[in-house]
């Protein structure tokens, strides 16, 4: 089967089996074309809480499929490619955070959604890159522990100076690898372009940006902005989706190395095999874990 035939077959199977396919914006175009919904982590969570279909296939990374299961435990949820994990999600140890809470009563633990379900069970509220500043501002507590991304945490601390925000050393290996020198080179090559970057990049990079925001924020900014040239400082999929959707504008990836191998692990064949019952991984979480971990996801949706 070629790509178009495979897509046609997937659309047919989805309909027959009452399946909803959710895709993160870092997925390839051939996947977003067969998805019922494509968005950033926050939009995917909100969508997951509204899905009517009895089965959901997530084309993204593991914590995203687990978020769908937390919000819709009665549904059958699959991660299309079981090897797609987010390395940042595994960086903090649940016992260490529980111990920190015990020693610092009153501190509010804010977890980036890129965390394991197990870790979420000891956190107070989740945030995504698009909702972090808003949610932290609205929290009653002024004493915050933000985990695991030190770069997103630094960005939040800068935008919410009235709160005491403590950070730990975690982060995205893909975004954090972008060097300020790369920004200087890109700006020299494209002097008229605006620089749009994800807050998972280091402060020396975000400080040089014209706009800092989530993947959905970057897409919206580029579409609505009158400028016609943009350097895109996040996973290269976003520059290529924008080039397709805004043919009159020019988009340059900040670095060709901004590729998340985990996000790129999922293929159309994975989606097809999952629908055929011989691929993907069903997400199984026990009731107690769902009950505990869901608290901070519900709070995120309520405040975000
Ligand atoms: P968004 O919250 O922008 O979707 O980002 C998710 C992610 O994994 C970024 O690397
Ligand atoms: Fe995780 Fe970074 Fe990949 Fe996003 S880009 S899924 S944070 S490794």
PDB file of C-alpha atoms and ligand atoms in Angstrom:
ATOM      1  CA  UNK A   1       0.000   0.000   0.000  1.00  0.00           C
ATOM      2  CA  UNK A   2       1.228   3.526  -0.683  1.00  0.00           C
ATOM      3  CA  UNK A   3       0.689   6.404   1.790  1.00  0.00           C
ATOM      4  CA  UNK A   4      -2.647   7.523   0.327  1.00  0.00           C
ATOM      5  CA  UNK A   5      -4.019   3.948   0.318  1.00  0.00           C
ATOM      6  CA  UNK A   6      -2.852   3.389   3.890  1.00  0.00           C
ATOM      7  CA  UNK A   7      -4.496   6.643   4.992  1.00  0.00           C
ATOM      8  CA  UNK A   8      -7.741   5.621   3.258  1.00  0.00           C
ATOM      9  CA  UNK A   9      -7.695   2.230   4.979  1.00  0.00           C
ATOM     10  CA  UNK A  10      -7.013   3.864   8.384  1.00  0.00           C
ATOM     11  CA  UNK A  11      -9.940   6.267   7.929  1.00  0.00           C
ATOM     12  CA  UNK A  12     -12.207   3.323   7.059  1.00  0.00           C
ATOM     13  CA  UNK A  13     -11.100   1.212  10.056  1.00  0.00           C
ATOM     14  CA  UNK A  14     -11.432   4.193  12.435  1.00  0.00           C
ATOM     15  CA  UNK A  15     -15.017   4.710  11.367  1.00  0.00           C
ATOM     16  CA  UNK A  16     -15.945   1.010  11.544  1.00  0.00           C
ATOM     17  CA  UNK A  17     -14.439   0.644  15.035  1.00  0.00           C
ATOM     18  CA  UNK A  18     -15.511   3.992  16.548  1.00  0.00           C
ATOM     19  CA  UNK A  19     -11.918   5.080  17.141  1.00  0.00           C
ATOM     20  CA  UNK A  20     -10.636   8.604  17.687  1.00  0.00           C
ATOM     21  CA  UNK A  21      -7.026   9.373  16.728  1.00  0.00           C
ATOM     22  CA  UNK A  22      -5.329  12.196  18.629  1.00  0.00           C
ATOM     23  CA  UNK A  23      -2.005  13.589  17.356  1.00  0.00           C
ATOM     24  CA  UNK A  24       0.499  15.966  18.905  1.00  0.00           C
ATOM     25  CA  UNK A  25       1.565  18.792  16.579  1.00  0.00           C
ATOM     26  CA  UNK A  26       5.092  17.325  16.358  1.00  0.00           C
ATOM     27  CA  UNK A  27       3.736  14.375  14.355  1.00  0.00           C
ATOM     28  CA  UNK A  28       4.321  14.201  10.607  1.00  0.00           C
ATOM     29  CA  UNK A  29       1.776  15.565   8.180  1.00  0.00           C
ATOM     30  CA  UNK A  30       0.760  12.078   6.993  1.00  0.00           C
ATOM     31  CA  UNK A  31      -0.349  11.364  10.565  1.00  0.00           C
ATOM     32  CA  UNK A  32      -2.035  14.696  11.275  1.00  0.00           C
ATOM     33  CA  UNK A  33      -4.041  14.174   8.060  1.00  0.00           C
ATOM     34  CA  UNK A  34      -5.708  11.033   9.472  1.00  0.00           C
ATOM     35  CA  UNK A  35      -6.092  12.429  13.024  1.00  0.00           C
ATOM     36  CA  UNK A  36      -9.447  13.610  14.394  1.00  0.00           C
ATOM     37  CA  UNK A  37      -7.642  16.263  16.393  1.00  0.00           C
ATOM     38  CA  UNK A  38      -4.115  17.722  16.376  1.00  0.00           C
ATOM     39  CA  UNK A  39      -2.829  20.104  19.023  1.00  0.00           C
ATOM     40  CA  UNK A  40      -0.375  20.911  21.795  1.00  0.00           C
ATOM     41  CA  UNK A  41      -0.336  19.063  25.119  1.00  0.00           C
ATOM     42  CA  UNK A  42      -2.968  21.272  26.720  1.00  0.00           C
ATOM     43  CA  UNK A  43      -5.397  21.149  23.793  1.00  0.00           C
ATOM     44  CA  UNK A  44      -4.955  17.355  23.598  1.00  0.00           C
ATOM     45  CA  UNK A  45      -5.835  17.036  27.316  1.00  0.00           C
ATOM     46  CA  UNK A  46      -8.947  19.148  26.928  1.00  0.00           C
ATOM     47  CA  UNK A  47      -9.953  17.155  23.835  1.00  0.00           C
ATOM     48  CA  UNK A  48      -9.303  13.880  25.669  1.00  0.00           C
ATOM     49  CA  UNK A  49     -11.803  14.893  28.338  1.00  0.00           C
ATOM     50  CA  UNK A  50     -14.496  15.408  25.657  1.00  0.00           C
ATOM     51  CA  UNK A  51     -13.957  12.459  23.292  1.00  0.00           C
ATOM     52  CA  UNK A  52     -17.141  10.431  22.601  1.00  0.00           C
ATOM     53  CA  UNK A  53     -15.560   7.392  20.873  1.00  0.00           C
ATOM     54  CA  UNK A  54     -15.000   4.233  22.890  1.00  0.00           C
ATOM     55  CA  UNK A  55     -11.380   3.846  21.772  1.00  0.00           C
ATOM     56  CA  UNK A  56      -8.606   6.439  21.479  1.00  0.00           C
ATOM     57  CA  UNK A  57      -5.241   6.051  19.735  1.00  0.00           C
ATOM     58  CA  UNK A  58      -2.579   8.563  20.763  1.00  0.00           C
ATOM     59  CA  UNK A  59       0.084   9.524  18.241  1.00  0.00           C
ATOM     60  CA  UNK A  60       2.511  11.258  20.539  1.00  0.00           C
ATOM     61  CA  UNK A  61       4.493  10.155  23.575  1.00  0.00           C
ATOM     62  CA  UNK A  62       3.547   7.930  26.509  1.00  0.00           C
ATOM     63  CA  UNK A  63       2.584  10.597  29.049  1.00  0.00           C
ATOM     64  CA  UNK A  64       0.069  11.954  26.516  1.00  0.00           C
ATOM     65  CA  UNK A  65      -1.634   8.545  26.167  1.00  0.00           C
ATOM     66  CA  UNK A  66      -1.631   8.211  29.966  1.00  0.00           C
ATOM     67  CA  UNK A  67      -3.275  11.633  30.290  1.00  0.00           C
ATOM     68  CA  UNK A  68      -6.078  10.438  27.995  1.00  0.00           C
ATOM     69  CA  UNK A  69      -6.550   7.336  30.163  1.00  0.00           C
ATOM     70  CA  UNK A  70      -6.592   9.454  33.354  1.00  0.00           C
ATOM     71  CA  UNK A  71      -9.293  11.688  31.921  1.00  0.00           C
ATOM     72  CA  UNK A  72     -11.328   8.883  30.334  1.00  0.00           C
ATOM     73  CA  UNK A  73     -10.659   5.704  32.352  1.00  0.00           C
ATOM     74  CA  UNK A  74     -13.670   3.944  30.803  1.00  0.00           C
ATOM     75  CA  UNK A  75     -12.157   4.196  27.317  1.00  0.00           C
ATOM     76  CA  UNK A  76      -9.670   1.853  25.702  1.00  0.00           C
ATOM     77  CA  UNK A  77      -6.560   3.952  25.078  1.00  0.00           C
ATOM     78  CA  UNK A  78      -3.584   2.949  22.937  1.00  0.00           C
ATOM     79  CA  UNK A  79      -0.175   4.518  22.479  1.00  0.00           C
ATOM     80  CA  UNK A  80       0.382   3.917  18.747  1.00  0.00           C
ATOM     81  CA  UNK A  81       4.092   3.223  19.149  1.00  0.00           C
ATOM     82  CA  UNK A  82       5.087   1.779  22.552  1.00  0.00           C
ATOM     83  CA  UNK A  83       8.703   2.983  22.351  1.00  0.00           C
ATOM     84  CA  UNK A  84       7.639   6.648  22.164  1.00  0.00           C
ATOM     85  CA  UNK A  85       8.452   8.001  25.622  1.00  0.00           C
ATOM     86  CA  UNK A  86       9.483  11.498  26.675  1.00  0.00           C
ATOM     87  CA  UNK A  87      12.885  11.323  28.439  1.00  0.00           C
ATOM     88  CA  UNK A  88      12.019  14.416  30.514  1.00  0.00           C
ATOM     89  CA  UNK A  89       8.994  12.604  31.987  1.00  0.00           C
ATOM     90  CA  UNK A  90      11.275  10.023  33.634  1.00  0.00           C
ATOM     91  CA  UNK A  91      13.694  12.485  35.232  1.00  0.00           C
ATOM     92  CA  UNK A  92      12.198  12.992  38.712  1.00  0.00           C
ATOM     93  CA  UNK A  93      11.757  10.343  41.368  1.00  0.00           C
ATOM     94  CA  UNK A  94       8.356  10.145  43.076  1.00  0.00           C
ATOM     95  CA  UNK A  95       9.821   9.367  46.519  1.00  0.00           C
ATOM     96  CA  UNK A  96      12.225  12.304  46.318  1.00  0.00           C
ATOM     97  CA  UNK A  97       9.336  14.701  45.556  1.00  0.00           C
ATOM     98  CA  UNK A  98       7.142  13.187  48.295  1.00  0.00           C
ATOM     99  CA  UNK A  99      10.056  13.629  50.728  1.00  0.00           C
ATOM    100  CA  UNK A 100      10.529  17.263  49.622  1.00  0.00           C
ATOM    101  CA  UNK A 101       6.816  17.902  50.284  1.00  0.00           C
ATOM    102  CA  UNK A 102       7.015  16.341  53.716  1.00  0.00           C
ATOM    103  CA  UNK A 103       9.976  18.556  54.603  1.00  0.00           C
ATOM    104  CA  UNK A 104       8.424  21.713  53.137  1.00  0.00           C
ATOM    105  CA  UNK A 105       4.809  21.828  54.289  1.00  0.00           C
ATOM    106  CA  UNK A 106       2.796  24.444  52.413  1.00  0.00           C
ATOM    107  CA  UNK A 107       4.837  24.184  49.209  1.00  0.00           C
ATOM    108  CA  UNK A 108       2.714  23.611  46.097  1.00  0.00           C
ATOM    109  CA  UNK A 109       4.264  21.091  43.698  1.00  0.00           C
ATOM    110  CA  UNK A 110       3.600  22.137  40.111  1.00  0.00           C
ATOM    111  CA  UNK A 111       4.351  19.383  37.604  1.00  0.00           C
ATOM    112  CA  UNK A 112       4.845  19.946  33.914  1.00  0.00           C
ATOM    113  CA  UNK A 113       2.487  17.496  32.180  1.00  0.00           C
ATOM    114  CA  UNK A 114       5.636  15.820  30.742  1.00  0.00           C
ATOM    115  CA  UNK A 115       5.854  13.591  33.843  1.00  0.00           C
ATOM    116  CA  UNK A 116       4.930   9.964  34.588  1.00  0.00           C
ATOM    117  CA  UNK A 117       1.522   9.113  36.014  1.00  0.00           C
ATOM    118  CA  UNK A 118       3.248   7.732  39.094  1.00  0.00           C
ATOM    119  CA  UNK A 119       4.939  11.079  39.778  1.00  0.00           C
ATOM    120  CA  UNK A 120       1.664  12.953  39.232  1.00  0.00           C
ATOM    121  CA  UNK A 121       0.161  11.078  42.203  1.00  0.00           C
ATOM    122  CA  UNK A 122       2.284  13.213  44.584  1.00  0.00           C
ATOM    123  CA  UNK A 123       1.940  16.551  42.756  1.00  0.00           C
ATOM    124  CA  UNK A 124      -0.628  19.295  43.395  1.00  0.00           C
ATOM    125  CA  UNK A 125      -1.278  20.654  39.923  1.00  0.00           C
ATOM    126  CA  UNK A 126      -0.141  20.020  36.359  1.00  0.00           C
ATOM    127  CA  UNK A 127       0.656  22.634  33.745  1.00  0.00           C
ATOM    128  CA  UNK A 128       1.559  22.592  30.082  1.00  0.00           C
ATOM    129  CA  UNK A 129       3.811  25.081  28.345  1.00  0.00           C
ATOM    130  CA  UNK A 130       0.776  27.048  27.166  1.00  0.00           C
ATOM    131  CA  UNK A 131      -0.916  27.193  30.581  1.00  0.00           C
ATOM    132  CA  UNK A 132       2.011  27.316  33.047  1.00  0.00           C
ATOM    133  CA  UNK A 133       2.227  31.089  33.601  1.00  0.00           C
ATOM    134  CA  UNK A 134      -1.552  31.513  33.934  1.00  0.00           C
ATOM    135  CA  UNK A 135      -1.963  28.583  36.337  1.00  0.00           C
ATOM    136  CA  UNK A 136       1.006  29.469  38.573  1.00  0.00           C
ATOM    137  CA  UNK A 137      -0.325  33.063  38.819  1.00  0.00           C
ATOM    138  CA  UNK A 138      -3.730  31.776  39.925  1.00  0.00           C
ATOM    139  CA  UNK A 139      -2.509  29.331  42.570  1.00  0.00           C
ATOM    140  CA  UNK A 140      -3.261  30.322  46.160  1.00  0.00           C
ATOM    141  CA  UNK A 141       0.185  29.290  47.326  1.00  0.00           C
ATOM    142  CA  UNK A 142       3.131  31.680  46.859  1.00  0.00           C
ATOM    143  CA  UNK A 143       5.661  28.940  47.535  1.00  0.00           C
ATOM    144  CA  UNK A 144       6.070  26.711  44.495  1.00  0.00           C
ATOM    145  CA  UNK A 145       8.255  23.773  43.522  1.00  0.00           C
ATOM    146  CA  UNK A 146       8.242  23.553  39.716  1.00  0.00           C
ATOM    147  CA  UNK A 147       9.333  20.207  38.191  1.00  0.00           C
ATOM    148  CA  UNK A 148      10.975  18.868  36.079  1.00  0.00           C
ATOM    149  CA  UNK A 149      11.901  21.453  33.416  1.00  0.00           C
ATOM    150  CA  UNK A 150      14.325  24.069  34.734  1.00  0.00           C
ATOM    151  CA  UNK A 151      13.984  26.137  31.538  1.00  0.00           C
ATOM    152  CA  UNK A 152      10.188  26.283  31.519  1.00  0.00           C
ATOM    153  CA  UNK A 153      10.375  26.890  35.293  1.00  0.00           C
ATOM    154  CA  UNK A 154      12.785  29.802  34.781  1.00  0.00           C
ATOM    155  CA  UNK A 155      10.439  31.244  32.140  1.00  0.00           C
ATOM    156  CA  UNK A 156       7.477  30.936  34.557  1.00  0.00           C
ATOM    157  CA  UNK A 157       9.503  32.507  37.421  1.00  0.00           C
ATOM    158  CA  UNK A 158      10.366  35.478  35.168  1.00  0.00           C
ATOM    159  CA  UNK A 159       6.688  35.982  34.311  1.00  0.00           C
ATOM    160  CA  UNK A 160       5.386  35.461  37.854  1.00  0.00           C
ATOM    161  CA  UNK A 161       7.981  37.406  39.900  1.00  0.00           C
ATOM    162  CA  UNK A 162       5.618  37.780  42.859  1.00  0.00           C
ATOM    163  CA  UNK A 163       5.969  34.067  43.738  1.00  0.00           C
ATOM    164  CA  UNK A 164       8.836  32.093  45.221  1.00  0.00           C
ATOM    165  CA  UNK A 165       9.499  29.430  42.567  1.00  0.00           C
ATOM    166  CA  UNK A 166      12.016  26.702  43.348  1.00  0.00           C
ATOM    167  CA  UNK A 167      13.430  24.624  40.504  1.00  0.00           C
ATOM    168  CA  UNK A 168      15.165  21.298  39.996  1.00  0.00           C
ATOM    169  CA  UNK A 169      17.589  20.192  37.292  1.00  0.00           C
ATOM    170  CA  UNK A 170      15.458  18.562  34.607  1.00  0.00           C
ATOM    171  CA  UNK A 171      14.589  19.411  31.037  1.00  0.00           C
ATOM    172  CA  UNK A 172      14.064  18.425  27.416  1.00  0.00           C
ATOM    173  CA  UNK A 173      17.255  17.082  25.838  1.00  0.00           C
ATOM    174  CA  UNK A 174      16.088  18.216  22.393  1.00  0.00           C
ATOM    175  CA  UNK A 175      15.202  21.861  23.140  1.00  0.00           C
ATOM    176  CA  UNK A 176      17.878  22.380  25.803  1.00  0.00           C
ATOM    177  CA  UNK A 177      20.572  21.440  23.266  1.00  0.00           C
ATOM    178  CA  UNK A 178      19.976  24.593  21.189  1.00  0.00           C
ATOM    179  CA  UNK A 179      22.889  26.980  21.728  1.00  0.00           C
ATOM    180  CA  UNK A 180      22.733  30.805  21.753  1.00  0.00           C
ATOM    181  CA  UNK A 181      25.360  30.663  18.963  1.00  0.00           C
ATOM    182  CA  UNK A 182      22.808  28.829  16.783  1.00  0.00           C
ATOM    183  CA  UNK A 183      20.377  31.716  17.307  1.00  0.00           C
ATOM    184  CA  UNK A 184      23.019  34.251  16.275  1.00  0.00           C
ATOM    185  CA  UNK A 185      23.774  32.261  13.114  1.00  0.00           C
ATOM    186  CA  UNK A 186      20.080  31.895  12.207  1.00  0.00           C
ATOM    187  CA  UNK A 187      19.456  35.617  12.764  1.00  0.00           C
ATOM    188  CA  UNK A 188      22.466  36.503  10.585  1.00  0.00           C
ATOM    189  CA  UNK A 189      21.121  34.251   7.803  1.00  0.00           C
ATOM    190  CA  UNK A 190      17.548  35.613   8.071  1.00  0.00           C
ATOM    191  CA  UNK A 191      17.841  39.189   9.391  1.00  0.00           C
ATOM    192  CA  UNK A 192      14.180  40.050   8.683  1.00  0.00           C
ATOM    193  CA  UNK A 193      12.692  36.979  10.368  1.00  0.00           C
ATOM    194  CA  UNK A 194      11.035  36.984  13.778  1.00  0.00           C
ATOM    195  CA  UNK A 195      12.289  34.362  16.225  1.00  0.00           C
ATOM    196  CA  UNK A 196       9.594  32.193  17.881  1.00  0.00           C
ATOM    197  CA  UNK A 197      10.788  29.656  20.468  1.00  0.00           C
ATOM    198  CA  UNK A 198       9.487  27.055  22.889  1.00  0.00           C
ATOM    199  CA  UNK A 199      10.083  27.753  26.623  1.00  0.00           C
ATOM    200  CA  UNK A 200      11.901  24.409  26.974  1.00  0.00           C
ATOM    201  CA  UNK A 201      14.915  26.174  25.369  1.00  0.00           C
ATOM    202  CA  UNK A 202      17.588  27.643  27.671  1.00  0.00           C
ATOM    203  CA  UNK A 203      17.121  31.278  28.878  1.00  0.00           C
ATOM    204  CA  UNK A 204      20.060  32.467  26.707  1.00  0.00           C
ATOM    205  CA  UNK A 205      17.932  31.390  23.717  1.00  0.00           C
ATOM    206  CA  UNK A 206      14.457  32.465  24.905  1.00  0.00           C
ATOM    207  CA  UNK A 207      15.813  35.908  25.875  1.00  0.00           C
ATOM    208  CA  UNK A 208      16.642  36.552  22.205  1.00  0.00           C
ATOM    209  CA  UNK A 209      13.154  35.580  20.979  1.00  0.00           C
ATOM    210  CA  UNK A 210      10.366  37.823  19.698  1.00  0.00           C
ATOM    211  CA  UNK A 211       7.821  35.332  21.053  1.00  0.00           C
ATOM    212  CA  UNK A 212       8.068  32.462  23.555  1.00  0.00           C
ATOM    213  CA  UNK A 213       5.225  29.941  23.724  1.00  0.00           C
ATOM    214  CA  UNK A 214       3.919  26.425  23.346  1.00  0.00           C
ATOM    215  CA  UNK A 215       3.674  24.719  19.975  1.00  0.00           C
ATOM    216  CA  UNK A 216       0.076  25.944  19.624  1.00  0.00           C
ATOM    217  CA  UNK A 217       1.151  29.437  20.713  1.00  0.00           C
ATOM    218  CA  UNK A 218       3.913  29.526  18.098  1.00  0.00           C
ATOM    219  CA  UNK A 219       1.531  28.371  15.358  1.00  0.00           C
ATOM    220  CA  UNK A 220      -1.091  30.966  16.320  1.00  0.00           C
ATOM    221  CA  UNK A 221       1.461  33.781  16.570  1.00  0.00           C
ATOM    222  CA  UNK A 222       2.945  32.980  13.140  1.00  0.00           C
ATOM    223  CA  UNK A 223      -0.484  32.745  11.483  1.00  0.00           C
ATOM    224  CA  UNK A 224      -1.818  35.988  12.977  1.00  0.00           C
ATOM    225  CA  UNK A 225       1.355  38.061  12.724  1.00  0.00           C
ATOM    226  CA  UNK A 226       1.787  40.462   9.818  1.00  0.00           C
ATOM    227  CA  UNK A 227       5.464  39.487   9.468  1.00  0.00           C
ATOM    228  CA  UNK A 228       6.325  37.166   6.608  1.00  0.00           C
ATOM    229  CA  UNK A 229       9.490  35.380   7.803  1.00  0.00           C
ATOM    230  CA  UNK A 230       9.932  33.337  10.963  1.00  0.00           C
ATOM    231  CA  UNK A 231      12.686  31.291  12.585  1.00  0.00           C
ATOM    232  CA  UNK A 232      10.959  28.448  14.439  1.00  0.00           C
ATOM    233  CA  UNK A 233      12.673  27.348  17.654  1.00  0.00           C
ATOM    234  CA  UNK A 234      10.915  24.092  18.374  1.00  0.00           C
ATOM    235  CA  UNK A 235      10.656  20.593  16.838  1.00  0.00           C
ATOM    236  CA  UNK A 236      11.124  20.910  13.074  1.00  0.00           C
ATOM    237  CA  UNK A 237       7.621  19.528  12.384  1.00  0.00           C
ATOM    238  CA  UNK A 238       6.158  22.911  13.359  1.00  0.00           C
ATOM    239  CA  UNK A 239       8.120  24.806  10.685  1.00  0.00           C
ATOM    240  CA  UNK A 240       6.986  22.321   8.043  1.00  0.00           C
ATOM    241  CA  UNK A 241       3.290  22.357   9.132  1.00  0.00           C
ATOM    242  CA  UNK A 242       3.366  26.175   9.070  1.00  0.00           C
ATOM    243  CA  UNK A 243       4.996  26.276   5.629  1.00  0.00           C
ATOM    244  CA  UNK A 244       2.161  24.093   4.341  1.00  0.00           C
ATOM    245  CA  UNK A 245      -0.604  26.075   6.049  1.00  0.00           C
ATOM    246  CA  UNK A 246       0.726  29.590   5.283  1.00  0.00           C
ATOM    247  CA  UNK A 247       2.086  29.416   1.721  1.00  0.00           C
ATOM    248  CA  UNK A 248       2.658  33.189   1.584  1.00  0.00           C
ATOM    249  CA  UNK A 249       5.108  33.142   4.517  1.00  0.00           C
ATOM    250  CA  UNK A 250       8.596  31.700   5.039  1.00  0.00           C
ATOM    251  CA  UNK A 251       9.534  29.455   7.962  1.00  0.00           C
ATOM    252  CA  UNK A 252      13.102  28.458   8.859  1.00  0.00           C
ATOM    253  CA  UNK A 253      13.821  25.795  11.504  1.00  0.00           C
ATOM    254  CA  UNK A 254      16.130  27.338  14.130  1.00  0.00           C
ATOM    255  CA  UNK A 255      18.216  24.159  14.066  1.00  0.00           C
ATOM    256  CA  UNK A 256      17.973  21.065  11.889  1.00  0.00           C
ATOM    257  CA  UNK A 257      18.866  19.113  15.024  1.00  0.00           C
ATOM    258  CA  UNK A 258      15.586  20.067  16.694  1.00  0.00           C
ATOM    259  CA  UNK A 259      14.124  16.622  16.071  1.00  0.00           C
ATOM    260  CA  UNK A 260      12.470  14.629  18.848  1.00  0.00           C
ATOM    261  CA  UNK A 261      13.208  10.965  18.041  1.00  0.00           C
ATOM    262  CA  UNK A 262      10.387   9.870  20.334  1.00  0.00           C
ATOM    263  CA  UNK A 263       7.790  12.033  18.642  1.00  0.00           C
ATOM    264  CA  UNK A 264       9.068  10.809  15.291  1.00  0.00           C
ATOM    265  CA  UNK A 265       8.849   7.127  16.303  1.00  0.00           C
ATOM    266  CA  UNK A 266       5.163   6.854  15.348  1.00  0.00           C
ATOM    267  CA  UNK A 267       4.354   5.970  11.745  1.00  0.00           C
ATOM    268  CA  UNK A 268       1.175   5.467   9.746  1.00  0.00           C
ATOM    269  CA  UNK A 269       1.900   1.729   9.844  1.00  0.00           C
ATOM    270  CA  UNK A 270       1.811   1.874  13.679  1.00  0.00           C
ATOM    271  CA  UNK A 271      -1.652   3.435  13.543  1.00  0.00           C
ATOM    272  CA  UNK A 272      -2.794   0.845  10.998  1.00  0.00           C
ATOM    273  CA  UNK A 273      -1.417  -2.062  13.059  1.00  0.00           C
ATOM    274  CA  UNK A 274      -3.049  -0.712  16.219  1.00  0.00           C
ATOM    275  CA  UNK A 275      -6.396  -0.605  14.425  1.00  0.00           C
ATOM    276  CA  UNK A 276      -5.851  -4.142  13.134  1.00  0.00           C
ATOM    277  CA  UNK A 277      -5.207  -5.381  16.695  1.00  0.00           C
ATOM    278  CA  UNK A 278      -1.549  -6.263  16.201  1.00  0.00           C
ATOM    279  CA  UNK A 279       0.274  -3.125  17.279  1.00  0.00           C
ATOM    280  CA  UNK A 280       0.320  -0.280  19.741  1.00  0.00           C
ATOM    281  CA  UNK A 281       0.142  -0.690  23.493  1.00  0.00           C
ATOM    282  CA  UNK A 282      -2.996  -0.479  25.540  1.00  0.00           C
ATOM    283  CA  UNK A 283      -2.538   1.872  28.506  1.00  0.00           C
ATOM    284  CA  UNK A 284      -3.479   0.111  31.731  1.00  0.00           C
ATOM    285  CA  UNK A 285      -3.563   2.065  34.994  1.00  0.00           C
ATOM    286  CA  UNK A 286      -5.034   0.834  38.276  1.00  0.00           C
ATOM    287  CA  UNK A 287      -8.009   2.648  39.835  1.00  0.00           C
ATOM    288  CA  UNK A 288      -6.090   3.984  42.832  1.00  0.00           C
ATOM    289  CA  UNK A 289      -3.358   5.498  40.641  1.00  0.00           C
ATOM    290  CA  UNK A 290      -5.976   7.042  38.329  1.00  0.00           C
ATOM    291  CA  UNK A 291      -7.797   8.564  41.300  1.00  0.00           C
ATOM    292  CA  UNK A 292      -4.640  10.092  42.785  1.00  0.00           C
ATOM    293  CA  UNK A 293      -2.983  11.254  39.543  1.00  0.00           C
ATOM    294  CA  UNK A 294      -6.161  12.713  38.116  1.00  0.00           C
ATOM    295  CA  UNK A 295      -6.433  15.350  40.835  1.00  0.00           C
ATOM    296  CA  UNK A 296      -3.642  17.479  39.390  1.00  0.00           C
ATOM    297  CA  UNK A 297      -4.848  17.019  35.783  1.00  0.00           C
ATOM    298  CA  UNK A 298      -8.400  18.076  36.699  1.00  0.00           C
ATOM    299  CA  UNK A 299      -6.984  21.099  38.487  1.00  0.00           C
ATOM    300  CA  UNK A 300      -4.988  22.029  35.384  1.00  0.00           C
ATOM    301  CA  UNK A 301      -8.072  21.897  33.163  1.00  0.00           C
ATOM    302  CA  UNK A 302     -10.100  23.883  35.691  1.00  0.00           C
ATOM    303  CA  UNK A 303      -7.447  26.653  36.039  1.00  0.00           C
ATOM    304  CA  UNK A 304      -6.131  26.601  32.448  1.00  0.00           C
TER     305      UNK A 304
HETATM  306  P1  LIG B   1       3.555  21.546  24.057  1.00  0.00           P
HETATM  307  O1  LIG B   1       3.033  21.728  25.445  1.00  0.00           O
HETATM  308  O2  LIG B   1       3.919  22.820  23.422  1.00  0.00           O
HETATM  309  O3  LIG B   1       2.655  20.696  23.265  1.00  0.00           O
HETATM  310  O4  LIG B   1       4.949  20.774  24.159  1.00  0.00           O
HETATM  311  C1  LIG B   1       5.004  19.432  24.446  1.00  0.00           C
HETATM  312  C2  LIG B   1       6.353  18.967  24.315  1.00  0.00           C
HETATM  313  O5  LIG B   1       6.660  17.827  24.542  1.00  0.00           O
HETATM  314  C3  LIG B   1       7.338  19.954  23.909  1.00  0.00           C
HETATM  315  O6  LIG B   1       8.527  19.378  23.681  1.00  0.00           O
HETATM  316 FE1  LIG B   2       9.912  15.209  25.507  1.00  0.00          FE
HETATM  317 FE2  LIG B   2      11.452  17.083  24.457  1.00  0.00          FE
HETATM  318 FE3  LIG B   2      10.421  15.207  22.887  1.00  0.00          FE
HETATM  319 FE4  LIG B   2       8.860  17.090  23.924  1.00  0.00          FE
HETATM  320  S1  LIG B   2      10.516  17.385  22.430  1.00  0.00           S
HETATM  321  S2  LIG B   2       8.427  14.925  23.853  1.00  0.00           S
HETATM  322  S3  LIG B   2       9.811  17.390  25.936  1.00  0.00           S
HETATM  323  S4  LIG B   2      11.902  14.917  24.562  1.00  0.00           S
END
